[in-house]
Amino acid sequence: MEILITGGAGYIGSHVVKQLGENTEHNLTVLDSLVTGFRESVLYGDFIEADLSNFDEIEGIFKAKKFDAVIHFAASLIVPESVTNPLKYYLNNTANTANLIRLCVKYGVNNFVFSSTAAVYGEPDISKMPITEESPTAPINPYGMSKLMSETVLKDASKAHDDFNYIALRYFNVAGASLDGKIGQSTKDATHLIKVAAETALGKRDKMYIFGDDYPTPDGTCIRDYIHVEDLADAHLKALDYLVEKRESNIFNCGYGHGFSVKEVIDTMREVTGVDFKAEITERREGDPAVLIAGNEKIKRELGWSPKYDDLALICKTAYEWEKKI
Ligand SMILES: NC(=O)c1ccc[n+]([C@@H]2O[C@H](COP(=O)([O-])OP(=O)(O)OC[C@H]3O[C@@H](n4cnc5c(N)ncnc54)[C@H](O)[C@@H]3O)[C@@H](O)[C@H]2O)c1
């Protein structure tokens, strides 16, 4: 297949490009503006530096090559920024996605894999864990809403255009780096817990913060479902196969179905690195749900996805090894 991958120079996209390059015969075209991505993370395929907001340029790419599928990672994803600058999120995440879908419909590109997020669920009740795909969607910030709106555009477009199908993968907390150490998360000023802990273990930060220790969880800190980026990448390959074989749209949570607290993550990072770095308790952040855990029965059953790296120590170790290199 001829596949267009937007945002393929970013953290998750580059891991999917790597797996597609290593395990499939597909021809890959990676499109990225490099606003937060890195050219050197793209290990396979043709690379085009372009911004999705340049509609004419993007249409030119669709005219020049007949794609069979699009995997769409490109987005803005800093939750607090989405609150202060919502238009950036609605334009980059929703409007640019709607335009990309328009081009897919116009040029007969019928398979679309979309990077969605647990943020579409908002702040679910702790008694309602794990979250299933049927759980109510109720985003509490423009980032989550911009992604849910994109899912809505996909749903309506697929209803109106019989041949056009999509899979939305709702990622929970993505972490770790490729096991061979070739790529990892290079995001500048990242706020992701495991990356921040790796940076602190390496002395890139003097200390890190724990945002609240009075949540209704066993140790008082928030619990999240951390998924290794290689397992998440594999879900994309399976989503493509599903689209081609079944020609049906669907939505899947991506997570392991259990979680770890902030304190447990920090302790694990200390254990695997042997560094007793400083973590200071501070105020809660607004809009942090106490617990987010993915129900993953559906993706296991319908995509045949079977995680290989459900191991917090391995996730921390690969993140740390990558952090050492950059
Ligand atoms: N990292 C996570 O834990 C997480 C969780 C849930 C969902 N997601 C989603 O996964 C996707 C990838 O996230 P990531 O962590 O790899 O982030 P990232 O910032 O590393 O990757 C995003 C990529 O998109 C590119 N990009 C952004 N806007 C663009 C535009 N207008 N035109 C062209 N390229 C553009 C960036 O340069 C970057 O390479 C995003 O859609 C994000 O919302 C990520």
mmCIF file of C-alpha atoms and ligand atoms in Angstrom:
data_model
loop_
_atom_site.group_PDB
_atom_site.id
_atom_site.type_symbol
_atom_site.label_atom_id
_atom_site.label_comp_id
_atom_site.label_asym_id
_atom_site.label_seq_id
_atom_site.Cartn_x
_atom_site.Cartn_y
_atom_site.Cartn_z
ATOM 1 C CA MET A 1 0.000 0.000 0.000
ATOM 2 C CA GLU A 2 0.933 3.625 -0.483
ATOM 3 C CA ILE A 3 0.602 5.275 2.961
ATOM 4 C CA LEU A 4 0.717 8.931 3.968
ATOM 5 C CA ILE A 5 1.812 9.506 7.567
ATOM 6 C CA THR A 6 1.266 13.004 8.934
ATOM 7 C CA GLY A 7 3.271 13.941 12.023
ATOM 8 C CA GLY A 8 5.572 10.996 11.338
ATOM 9 C CA ALA A 9 8.609 12.919 12.618
ATOM 10 C CA GLY A 10 7.032 13.151 16.065
ATOM 11 C CA TYR A 11 7.406 10.818 19.013
ATOM 12 C CA ILE A 12 4.676 8.266 18.298
ATOM 13 C CA GLY A 13 4.566 8.715 14.515
ATOM 14 C CA SER A 14 8.286 7.975 14.159
ATOM 15 C CA HIS A 15 7.851 4.665 16.003
ATOM 16 C CA VAL A 16 4.991 3.690 13.696
ATOM 17 C CA VAL A 17 7.067 4.642 10.624
ATOM 18 C CA LYS A 18 9.904 2.483 11.976
ATOM 19 C CA GLN A 19 7.656 -0.546 12.498
ATOM 20 C CA LEU A 20 6.053 -0.112 9.067
ATOM 21 C CA GLY A 21 9.507 0.189 7.501
ATOM 22 C CA GLU A 22 10.849 -2.874 9.289
ATOM 23 C CA ASN A 23 7.827 -5.174 9.063
ATOM 24 C CA THR A 24 5.871 -4.334 5.916
ATOM 25 C CA GLU A 25 6.329 -3.733 2.204
ATOM 26 C CA HIS A 26 4.220 -0.562 2.202
ATOM 27 C CA ASN A 27 5.528 2.608 0.545
ATOM 28 C CA LEU A 28 5.660 5.402 3.088
ATOM 29 C CA THR A 29 5.389 9.155 2.657
ATOM 30 C CA VAL A 30 6.000 11.085 5.866
ATOM 31 C CA LEU A 31 4.639 14.625 6.041
ATOM 32 C CA ASP A 32 5.651 16.846 8.951
ATOM 33 C CA SER A 33 6.140 20.567 9.556
ATOM 34 C CA LEU A 34 8.825 19.768 12.164
ATOM 35 C CA VAL A 35 7.138 22.189 14.564
ATOM 36 C CA THR A 36 7.735 19.665 17.371
ATOM 37 C CA GLY A 37 9.121 16.726 15.375
ATOM 38 C CA PHE A 38 12.650 15.825 14.253
ATOM 39 C CA ARG A 39 13.768 14.937 10.726
ATOM 40 C CA GLU A 40 16.340 12.443 12.056
ATOM 41 C CA SER A 41 13.586 10.424 13.792
ATOM 42 C CA VAL A 42 12.166 9.426 10.397
ATOM 43 C CA LEU A 43 13.996 6.210 9.574
ATOM 44 C CA TYR A 44 11.953 5.098 6.527
ATOM 45 C CA GLY A 45 9.999 6.516 3.595
ATOM 46 C CA ASP A 46 10.003 9.729 1.586
ATOM 47 C CA PHE A 47 9.953 12.858 3.715
ATOM 48 C CA ILE A 48 8.005 16.014 2.881
ATOM 49 C CA GLU A 49 8.362 19.083 5.092
ATOM 50 C CA ALA A 50 4.959 20.765 4.913
ATOM 51 C CA ASP A 51 2.311 22.186 7.192
ATOM 52 C CA LEU A 52 -1.206 20.756 6.992
ATOM 53 C CA SER A 53 -2.632 24.280 7.074
ATOM 54 C CA ASN A 54 -1.199 24.902 3.569
ATOM 55 C CA PHE A 55 -4.251 23.370 1.922
ATOM 56 C CA ASP A 56 -3.096 23.872 -1.692
ATOM 57 C CA GLU A 57 0.275 22.297 -1.016
ATOM 58 C CA ILE A 58 -1.354 19.323 0.732
ATOM 59 C CA GLU A 59 -3.804 18.876 -2.151
ATOM 60 C CA GLY A 60 -0.818 18.886 -4.537
ATOM 61 C CA ILE A 61 0.634 15.938 -2.593
ATOM 62 C CA PHE A 62 -2.673 14.009 -2.958
ATOM 63 C CA LYS A 63 -2.719 14.774 -6.690
ATOM 64 C CA ALA A 64 0.861 13.634 -7.175
ATOM 65 C CA LYS A 65 0.533 10.295 -5.374
ATOM 66 C CA LYS A 66 -2.400 7.906 -5.114
ATOM 67 C CA PHE A 67 -2.487 6.976 -1.430
ATOM 68 C CA ASP A 68 -4.338 3.936 -0.091
ATOM 69 C CA ALA A 69 -4.268 5.006 3.552
ATOM 70 C CA VAL A 70 -3.528 7.950 5.812
ATOM 71 C CA ILE A 71 -2.244 7.670 9.377
ATOM 72 C CA HIS A 72 -2.781 11.040 10.981
ATOM 73 C CA PHE A 73 -0.621 11.946 13.993
ATOM 74 C CA ALA A 74 0.033 15.641 13.333
ATOM 75 C CA ALA A 75 -1.477 17.755 16.097
ATOM 76 C CA SER A 76 -0.807 20.179 18.924
ATOM 77 C CA LEU A 77 -1.014 18.432 22.285
ATOM 78 C CA ILE A 78 -0.217 20.569 25.291
ATOM 79 C CA VAL A 79 -3.338 20.607 27.436
ATOM 80 C CA PRO A 80 -2.722 23.868 29.412
ATOM 81 C CA GLU A 81 -1.795 25.663 26.174
ATOM 82 C CA SER A 82 -5.094 24.502 24.681
ATOM 83 C CA VAL A 83 -6.894 26.357 27.489
ATOM 84 C CA THR A 84 -5.056 29.652 26.910
ATOM 85 C CA ASN A 85 -4.914 29.349 23.102
ATOM 86 C CA PRO A 86 -7.934 27.228 22.082
ATOM 87 C CA LEU A 87 -8.031 28.482 18.497
ATOM 88 C CA LYS A 88 -4.597 27.013 17.829
ATOM 89 C CA TYR A 89 -6.063 23.622 18.830
ATOM 90 C CA TYR A 90 -9.303 23.898 16.901
ATOM 91 C CA LEU A 91 -7.391 25.036 13.811
ATOM 92 C CA ASN A 92 -4.482 22.607 13.927
ATOM 93 C CA ASN A 93 -6.315 19.613 15.326
ATOM 94 C CA THR A 94 -9.860 19.949 14.036
ATOM 95 C CA ALA A 95 -9.797 22.188 10.939
ATOM 96 C CA ASN A 96 -6.632 20.641 9.487
ATOM 97 C CA THR A 97 -8.007 17.163 10.162
ATOM 98 C CA ALA A 98 -11.309 18.044 8.473
ATOM 99 C CA ASN A 99 -9.380 19.271 5.454
ATOM 100 C CA LEU A 100 -7.312 16.099 5.347
ATOM 101 C CA ILE A 101 -10.519 14.037 5.446
ATOM 102 C CA ARG A 102 -11.939 16.201 2.639
ATOM 103 C CA LEU A 103 -8.896 15.364 0.508
ATOM 104 C CA CYS A 104 -9.198 11.660 1.340
ATOM 105 C CA VAL A 105 -12.819 11.641 0.194
ATOM 106 C CA LYS A 106 -12.014 13.685 -2.920
ATOM 107 C CA TYR A 107 -9.068 11.507 -3.983
ATOM 108 C CA GLY A 108 -10.538 8.145 -2.953
ATOM 109 C CA VAL A 109 -8.210 7.449 -0.008
ATOM 110 C CA ASN A 110 -10.515 5.166 1.948
ATOM 111 C CA ASN A 111 -8.521 4.097 4.999
ATOM 112 C CA PHE A 112 -7.812 6.589 7.787
ATOM 113 C CA VAL A 113 -6.148 5.886 11.142
ATOM 114 C CA PHE A 114 -6.536 8.723 13.623
ATOM 115 C CA SER A 115 -4.561 9.504 16.807
ATOM 116 C CA SER A 116 -7.170 10.219 19.422
ATOM 117 C CA THR A 117 -6.762 10.420 23.153
ATOM 118 C CA ALA A 118 -8.137 9.465 26.554
ATOM 119 C CA ALA A 119 -8.744 13.218 26.959
ATOM 120 C CA VAL A 120 -12.033 12.706 25.063
ATOM 121 C CA TYR A 121 -13.383 11.042 28.229
ATOM 122 C CA GLY A 122 -12.724 14.091 30.417
ATOM 123 C CA GLU A 123 -12.776 13.374 34.153
ATOM 124 C CA PRO A 124 -14.491 10.000 34.516
ATOM 125 C CA ASP A 125 -15.705 8.848 37.893
ATOM 126 C CA ILE A 126 -13.130 6.728 39.738
ATOM 127 C CA SER A 127 -15.823 4.076 40.285
ATOM 128 C CA LYS A 128 -16.251 3.787 36.503
ATOM 129 C CA MET A 129 -12.817 2.297 35.779
ATOM 130 C CA PRO A 130 -11.715 0.885 33.445
ATOM 131 C CA ILE A 131 -12.962 3.210 30.737
ATOM 132 C CA THR A 132 -14.548 1.431 27.795
ATOM 133 C CA GLU A 133 -15.167 2.824 24.327
ATOM 134 C CA GLU A 134 -18.830 3.134 25.338
ATOM 135 C CA SER A 135 -18.027 5.339 28.353
ATOM 136 C CA PRO A 136 -19.403 8.859 27.904
ATOM 137 C CA THR A 137 -17.188 11.362 26.120
ATOM 138 C CA ALA A 138 -17.003 14.692 27.950
ATOM 139 C CA PRO A 139 -13.726 16.527 27.325
ATOM 140 C CA ILE A 140 -12.793 19.170 29.896
ATOM 141 C CA ASN A 141 -10.307 21.128 27.792
ATOM 142 C CA PRO A 142 -10.013 22.352 24.174
ATOM 143 C CA TYR A 143 -7.347 19.724 23.386
ATOM 144 C CA GLY A 144 -9.727 16.859 24.219
ATOM 145 C CA MET A 145 -12.609 18.634 22.501
ATOM 146 C CA SER A 146 -10.567 19.299 19.344
ATOM 147 C CA LYS A 147 -9.873 15.555 19.112
ATOM 148 C CA LEU A 148 -13.484 14.557 19.820
ATOM 149 C CA MET A 149 -14.628 16.996 17.123
ATOM 150 C CA SER A 150 -12.215 15.331 14.680
ATOM 151 C CA GLU A 151 -13.677 11.945 15.619
ATOM 152 C CA THR A 152 -17.130 13.378 14.891
ATOM 153 C CA VAL A 153 -16.034 14.607 11.469
ATOM 154 C CA LEU A 154 -14.632 11.144 10.747
ATOM 155 C CA LYS A 155 -17.836 9.437 11.902
ATOM 156 C CA ASP A 156 -20.077 11.647 9.784
ATOM 157 C CA ALA A 157 -17.800 11.473 6.736
ATOM 158 C CA SER A 158 -17.697 7.688 6.923
ATOM 159 C CA LYS A 159 -21.502 7.565 7.142
ATOM 160 C CA ALA A 160 -21.927 9.844 4.155
ATOM 161 C CA HIS A 161 -19.192 8.278 2.009
ATOM 162 C CA ASP A 162 -19.615 4.495 1.960
ATOM 163 C CA ASP A 163 -16.077 3.631 0.925
ATOM 164 C CA PHE A 164 -14.371 5.870 3.465
ATOM 165 C CA ASN A 165 -13.541 4.125 6.769
ATOM 166 C CA TYR A 166 -11.564 5.168 9.804
ATOM 167 C CA ILE A 167 -10.174 3.866 13.039
ATOM 168 C CA ALA A 168 -9.740 6.225 15.965
ATOM 169 C CA LEU A 169 -7.189 4.970 18.472
ATOM 170 C CA ARG A 170 -7.670 6.599 21.860
ATOM 171 C CA TYR A 171 -4.214 6.539 23.432
ATOM 172 C CA PHE A 172 -3.778 6.594 27.190
ATOM 173 C CA ASN A 173 -0.317 7.583 28.572
ATOM 174 C CA VAL A 174 2.339 6.779 26.011
ATOM 175 C CA ALA A 175 5.914 6.308 27.214
ATOM 176 C CA GLY A 176 9.234 4.566 26.593
ATOM 177 C CA ALA A 177 11.473 4.356 23.545
ATOM 178 C CA SER A 178 12.317 1.817 20.847
ATOM 179 C CA LEU A 179 13.959 -1.275 22.299
ATOM 180 C CA ASP A 180 16.921 -1.034 19.916
ATOM 181 C CA GLY A 181 17.585 2.504 21.178
ATOM 182 C CA LYS A 182 17.342 4.080 17.716
ATOM 183 C CA ILE A 183 14.493 6.494 18.448
ATOM 184 C CA GLY A 184 12.583 7.824 21.444
ATOM 185 C CA GLN A 185 10.834 10.904 22.747
ATOM 186 C CA SER A 186 12.821 14.058 22.016
ATOM 187 C CA THR A 187 9.932 16.494 22.640
ATOM 188 C CA LYS A 188 11.175 19.824 24.009
ATOM 189 C CA ASP A 189 9.774 20.917 27.429
ATOM 190 C CA ALA A 190 7.767 17.701 27.699
ATOM 191 C CA THR A 191 5.375 17.391 30.612
ATOM 192 C CA HIS A 192 5.002 13.588 30.351
ATOM 193 C CA LEU A 193 5.770 12.024 33.735
ATOM 194 C CA ILE A 194 8.124 9.255 32.594
ATOM 195 C CA LYS A 195 10.163 11.569 30.386
ATOM 196 C CA VAL A 196 10.386 14.159 33.165
ATOM 197 C CA ALA A 197 11.487 11.460 35.640
ATOM 198 C CA ALA A 198 14.177 10.260 33.192
ATOM 199 C CA GLU A 199 15.402 13.849 32.738
ATOM 200 C CA THR A 200 15.544 14.302 36.514
ATOM 201 C CA ALA A 201 17.408 11.019 37.020
ATOM 202 C CA LEU A 202 19.987 12.296 34.536
ATOM 203 C CA GLY A 203 20.363 15.650 36.314
ATOM 204 C CA LYS A 204 18.803 17.595 33.417
ATOM 205 C CA ARG A 205 16.417 18.928 36.072
ATOM 206 C CA ASP A 206 17.299 19.562 39.753
ATOM 207 C CA LYS A 207 14.034 18.050 40.891
ATOM 208 C CA MET A 208 10.583 17.142 39.657
ATOM 209 C CA TYR A 209 7.122 17.798 41.022
ATOM 210 C CA ILE A 210 4.276 15.549 42.106
ATOM 211 C CA PHE A 211 1.060 17.440 41.478
ATOM 212 C CA GLY A 212 -1.071 16.547 44.495
ATOM 213 C CA ASP A 213 -0.889 13.659 46.955
ATOM 214 C CA ASP A 214 -4.417 13.890 48.325
ATOM 215 C CA TYR A 215 -6.295 12.066 45.577
ATOM 216 C CA PRO A 216 -8.571 9.148 46.515
ATOM 217 C CA THR A 217 -5.949 6.557 45.503
ATOM 218 C CA PRO A 218 -3.916 4.207 47.753
ATOM 219 C CA ASP A 219 -0.867 6.532 47.946
ATOM 220 C CA GLY A 220 -2.755 9.767 47.200
ATOM 221 C CA THR A 221 -1.152 10.386 43.780
ATOM 222 C CA CYS A 222 -2.845 10.086 40.386
ATOM 223 C CA ILE A 223 -2.962 6.726 38.632
ATOM 224 C CA ARG A 224 -2.448 6.405 34.879
ATOM 225 C CA ASP A 225 -2.270 3.577 32.349
ATOM 226 C CA TYR A 226 1.217 3.771 30.761
ATOM 227 C CA ILE A 227 1.549 2.065 27.380
ATOM 228 C CA HIS A 228 4.920 1.367 25.770
ATOM 229 C CA VAL A 229 5.244 3.219 22.479
ATOM 230 C CA GLU A 230 6.222 0.005 20.638
ATOM 231 C CA ASP A 231 2.975 -1.710 21.678
ATOM 232 C CA LEU A 232 1.041 1.385 20.638
ATOM 233 C CA ALA A 233 2.823 1.446 17.271
ATOM 234 C CA ASP A 234 1.830 -2.183 16.714
ATOM 235 C CA ALA A 235 -1.840 -1.236 17.248
ATOM 236 C CA HIS A 236 -1.557 1.070 14.200
ATOM 237 C CA LEU A 237 -0.314 -1.748 11.974
ATOM 238 C CA LYS A 238 -3.201 -3.896 13.160
ATOM 239 C CA ALA A 239 -5.654 -1.032 12.593
ATOM 240 C CA LEU A 240 -4.498 -0.753 8.969
ATOM 241 C CA ASP A 241 -4.990 -4.496 8.427
ATOM 242 C CA TYR A 242 -8.471 -4.266 9.966
ATOM 243 C CA LEU A 243 -9.475 -1.390 7.680
ATOM 244 C CA VAL A 244 -8.297 -3.204 4.582
ATOM 245 C CA GLU A 245 -9.847 -6.561 5.517
ATOM 246 C CA LYS A 246 -13.094 -5.482 7.165
ATOM 247 C CA ARG A 247 -13.764 -2.129 5.473
ATOM 248 C CA GLU A 248 -15.416 -0.914 8.644
ATOM 249 C CA SER A 249 -14.900 2.048 10.941
ATOM 250 C CA ASN A 250 -14.206 1.597 14.634
ATOM 251 C CA ILE A 251 -12.833 3.149 17.830
ATOM 252 C CA PHE A 252 -10.378 1.482 20.200
ATOM 253 C CA ASN A 253 -8.799 2.384 23.521
ATOM 254 C CA CYS A 254 -5.055 1.803 23.694
ATOM 255 C CA GLY A 255 -3.740 0.940 27.133
ATOM 256 C CA TYR A 256 -2.887 -2.037 29.317
ATOM 257 C CA GLY A 257 -5.995 -2.097 31.500
ATOM 258 C CA HIS A 258 -4.167 -1.290 34.728
ATOM 259 C CA GLY A 259 -2.279 1.657 36.080
ATOM 260 C CA PHE A 260 0.486 2.996 38.297
ATOM 261 C CA SER A 261 0.534 5.976 40.617
ATOM 262 C CA VAL A 262 2.899 8.910 40.138
ATOM 263 C CA LYS A 263 4.841 7.754 43.202
ATOM 264 C CA GLU A 264 5.129 4.205 41.839
ATOM 265 C CA VAL A 265 6.480 5.537 38.537
ATOM 266 C CA ILE A 266 9.054 7.705 40.294
ATOM 267 C CA ASP A 267 10.135 4.810 42.532
ATOM 268 C CA THR A 268 10.473 2.541 39.495
ATOM 269 C CA MET A 269 12.589 5.131 37.678
ATOM 270 C CA ARG A 270 14.788 5.436 40.793
ATOM 271 C CA GLU A 271 15.170 1.636 40.928
ATOM 272 C CA VAL A 272 16.070 1.112 37.260
ATOM 273 C CA THR A 273 18.523 4.021 37.198
ATOM 274 C CA GLY A 274 19.946 3.685 40.705
ATOM 275 C CA VAL A 275 19.540 7.453 41.125
ATOM 276 C CA ASP A 276 17.641 8.715 44.170
ATOM 277 C CA PHE A 277 16.479 11.958 42.510
ATOM 278 C CA LYS A 278 14.324 14.556 44.219
ATOM 279 C CA ALA A 279 10.536 14.680 43.739
ATOM 280 C CA GLU A 280 8.641 17.439 45.544
ATOM 281 C CA ILE A 281 4.936 17.418 46.344
ATOM 282 C CA THR A 282 3.108 20.494 45.109
ATOM 283 C CA GLU A 283 -0.452 21.657 44.418
ATOM 284 C CA ARG A 284 -2.839 19.632 42.278
ATOM 285 C CA ARG A 285 -3.122 20.711 38.641
ATOM 286 C CA GLU A 286 -6.567 21.665 37.451
ATOM 287 C CA GLY A 287 -8.356 18.964 35.480
ATOM 288 C CA ASP A 288 -6.207 15.990 36.499
ATOM 289 C CA PRO A 289 -8.572 13.052 37.067
ATOM 290 C CA ALA A 290 -7.537 10.787 39.968
ATOM 291 C CA VAL A 291 -7.480 7.608 37.869
ATOM 292 C CA LEU A 292 -7.475 6.885 34.113
ATOM 293 C CA ILE A 293 -7.354 3.261 33.064
ATOM 294 C CA ALA A 294 -8.146 1.920 29.620
ATOM 295 C CA GLY A 295 -10.516 -0.962 29.163
ATOM 296 C CA ASN A 296 -8.675 -2.863 26.413
ATOM 297 C CA GLU A 297 -10.886 -5.906 25.827
ATOM 298 C CA LYS A 298 -12.196 -4.495 22.564
ATOM 299 C CA ILE A 299 -8.833 -3.848 20.899
ATOM 300 C CA LYS A 300 -7.570 -7.264 21.989
ATOM 301 C CA ARG A 301 -10.662 -9.005 20.685
ATOM 302 C CA GLU A 302 -11.272 -7.110 17.447
ATOM 303 C CA LEU A 303 -7.751 -6.145 16.340
ATOM 304 C CA GLY A 304 -6.013 -9.190 17.829
ATOM 305 C CA TRP A 305 -3.677 -6.751 19.606
ATOM 306 C CA SER A 306 -1.578 -8.414 22.257
ATOM 307 C CA PRO A 307 0.816 -6.188 24.205
ATOM 308 C CA LYS A 308 4.427 -7.320 24.588
ATOM 309 C CA TYR A 309 5.936 -4.654 26.838
ATOM 310 C CA ASP A 310 3.469 -4.333 29.698
ATOM 311 C CA ASP A 311 6.326 -3.776 32.153
ATOM 312 C CA LEU A 312 6.789 -0.440 33.915
ATOM 313 C CA ALA A 313 10.485 -1.083 34.619
ATOM 314 C CA LEU A 314 11.116 -1.723 30.907
ATOM 315 C CA ILE A 315 9.178 1.401 29.946
ATOM 316 C CA CYS A 316 11.242 3.492 32.388
ATOM 317 C CA LYS A 317 14.506 1.872 31.304
ATOM 318 C CA THR A 318 13.969 2.479 27.572
ATOM 319 C CA ALA A 319 12.917 6.099 28.276
ATOM 320 C CA TYR A 320 16.022 6.615 30.418
ATOM 321 C CA GLU A 321 18.402 5.023 27.885
ATOM 322 C CA TRP A 322 16.995 7.299 25.182
ATOM 323 C CA GLU A 323 17.216 10.356 27.416
ATOM 324 C CA LYS A 324 20.905 9.617 27.973
ATOM 325 C CA LYS A 325 21.521 9.859 24.220
ATOM 326 C CA ILE A 326 19.900 13.227 23.589
HETATM 327 N N1 LIG B 1 2.096 11.493 23.658
HETATM 328 C C1 LIG B 1 0.975 11.057 24.230
HETATM 329 O O1 LIG B 1 0.992 10.552 25.389
HETATM 330 C C2 LIG B 1 -0.338 11.120 23.484
HETATM 331 C C3 LIG B 1 -1.498 10.699 24.150
HETATM 332 C C4 LIG B 1 -2.714 10.743 23.455
HETATM 333 C C5 LIG B 1 -2.757 11.148 22.143
HETATM 334 N N2 LIG B 1 -1.629 11.579 21.513
HETATM 335 C C6 LIG B 1 -1.731 12.004 20.110
HETATM 336 O O2 LIG B 1 -0.738 11.346 19.352
HETATM 337 C C7 LIG B 1 -0.315 12.153 18.252
HETATM 338 C C8 LIG B 1 1.197 12.227 18.225
HETATM 339 O O3 LIG B 1 1.661 12.756 19.462
HETATM 340 P P1 LIG B 1 3.217 12.790 19.832
HETATM 341 O O4 LIG B 1 3.312 12.553 21.294
HETATM 342 O O5 LIG B 1 3.983 11.930 18.908
HETATM 343 O O6 LIG B 1 3.529 14.332 19.595
HETATM 344 P P2 LIG B 1 4.673 15.040 18.722
HETATM 345 O O7 LIG B 1 4.539 16.516 18.996
HETATM 346 O O8 LIG B 1 5.989 14.408 18.984
HETATM 347 O O9 LIG B 1 4.212 14.706 17.245
HETATM 348 C C9 LIG B 1 3.346 15.512 16.486
HETATM 349 C C10 LIG B 1 3.986 15.725 15.132
HETATM 350 O O10 LIG B 1 3.100 16.454 14.302
HETATM 351 C C11 LIG B 1 3.810 17.501 13.636
HETATM 352 N N3 LIG B 1 2.831 18.536 13.359
HETATM 353 C C12 LIG B 1 2.077 19.243 14.245
HETATM 354 N N4 LIG B 1 1.270 20.089 13.590
HETATM 355 C C13 LIG B 1 1.502 19.922 12.260
HETATM 356 C C14 LIG B 1 0.969 20.508 11.075
HETATM 357 N N5 LIG B 1 0.027 21.458 11.128
HETATM 358 N N6 LIG B 1 1.436 20.088 9.871
HETATM 359 C C15 LIG B 1 2.385 19.123 9.805
HETATM 360 N N7 LIG B 1 2.930 18.545 10.887
HETATM 361 C C16 LIG B 1 2.503 18.937 12.107
HETATM 362 C C17 LIG B 1 4.908 17.890 14.632
HETATM 363 O O11 LIG B 1 6.015 18.518 14.013
HETATM 364 C C18 LIG B 1 5.280 16.542 15.240
HETATM 365 O O12 LIG B 1 6.302 15.899 14.496
HETATM 366 C C19 LIG B 1 -1.023 13.506 18.440
HETATM 367 O O13 LIG B 1 -2.130 13.548 17.564
HETATM 368 C C20 LIG B 1 -1.474 13.471 19.889
HETATM 369 O O14 LIG B 1 -2.624 14.259 20.089
HETATM 370 C C21 LIG B 1 -0.423 11.576 22.156
#
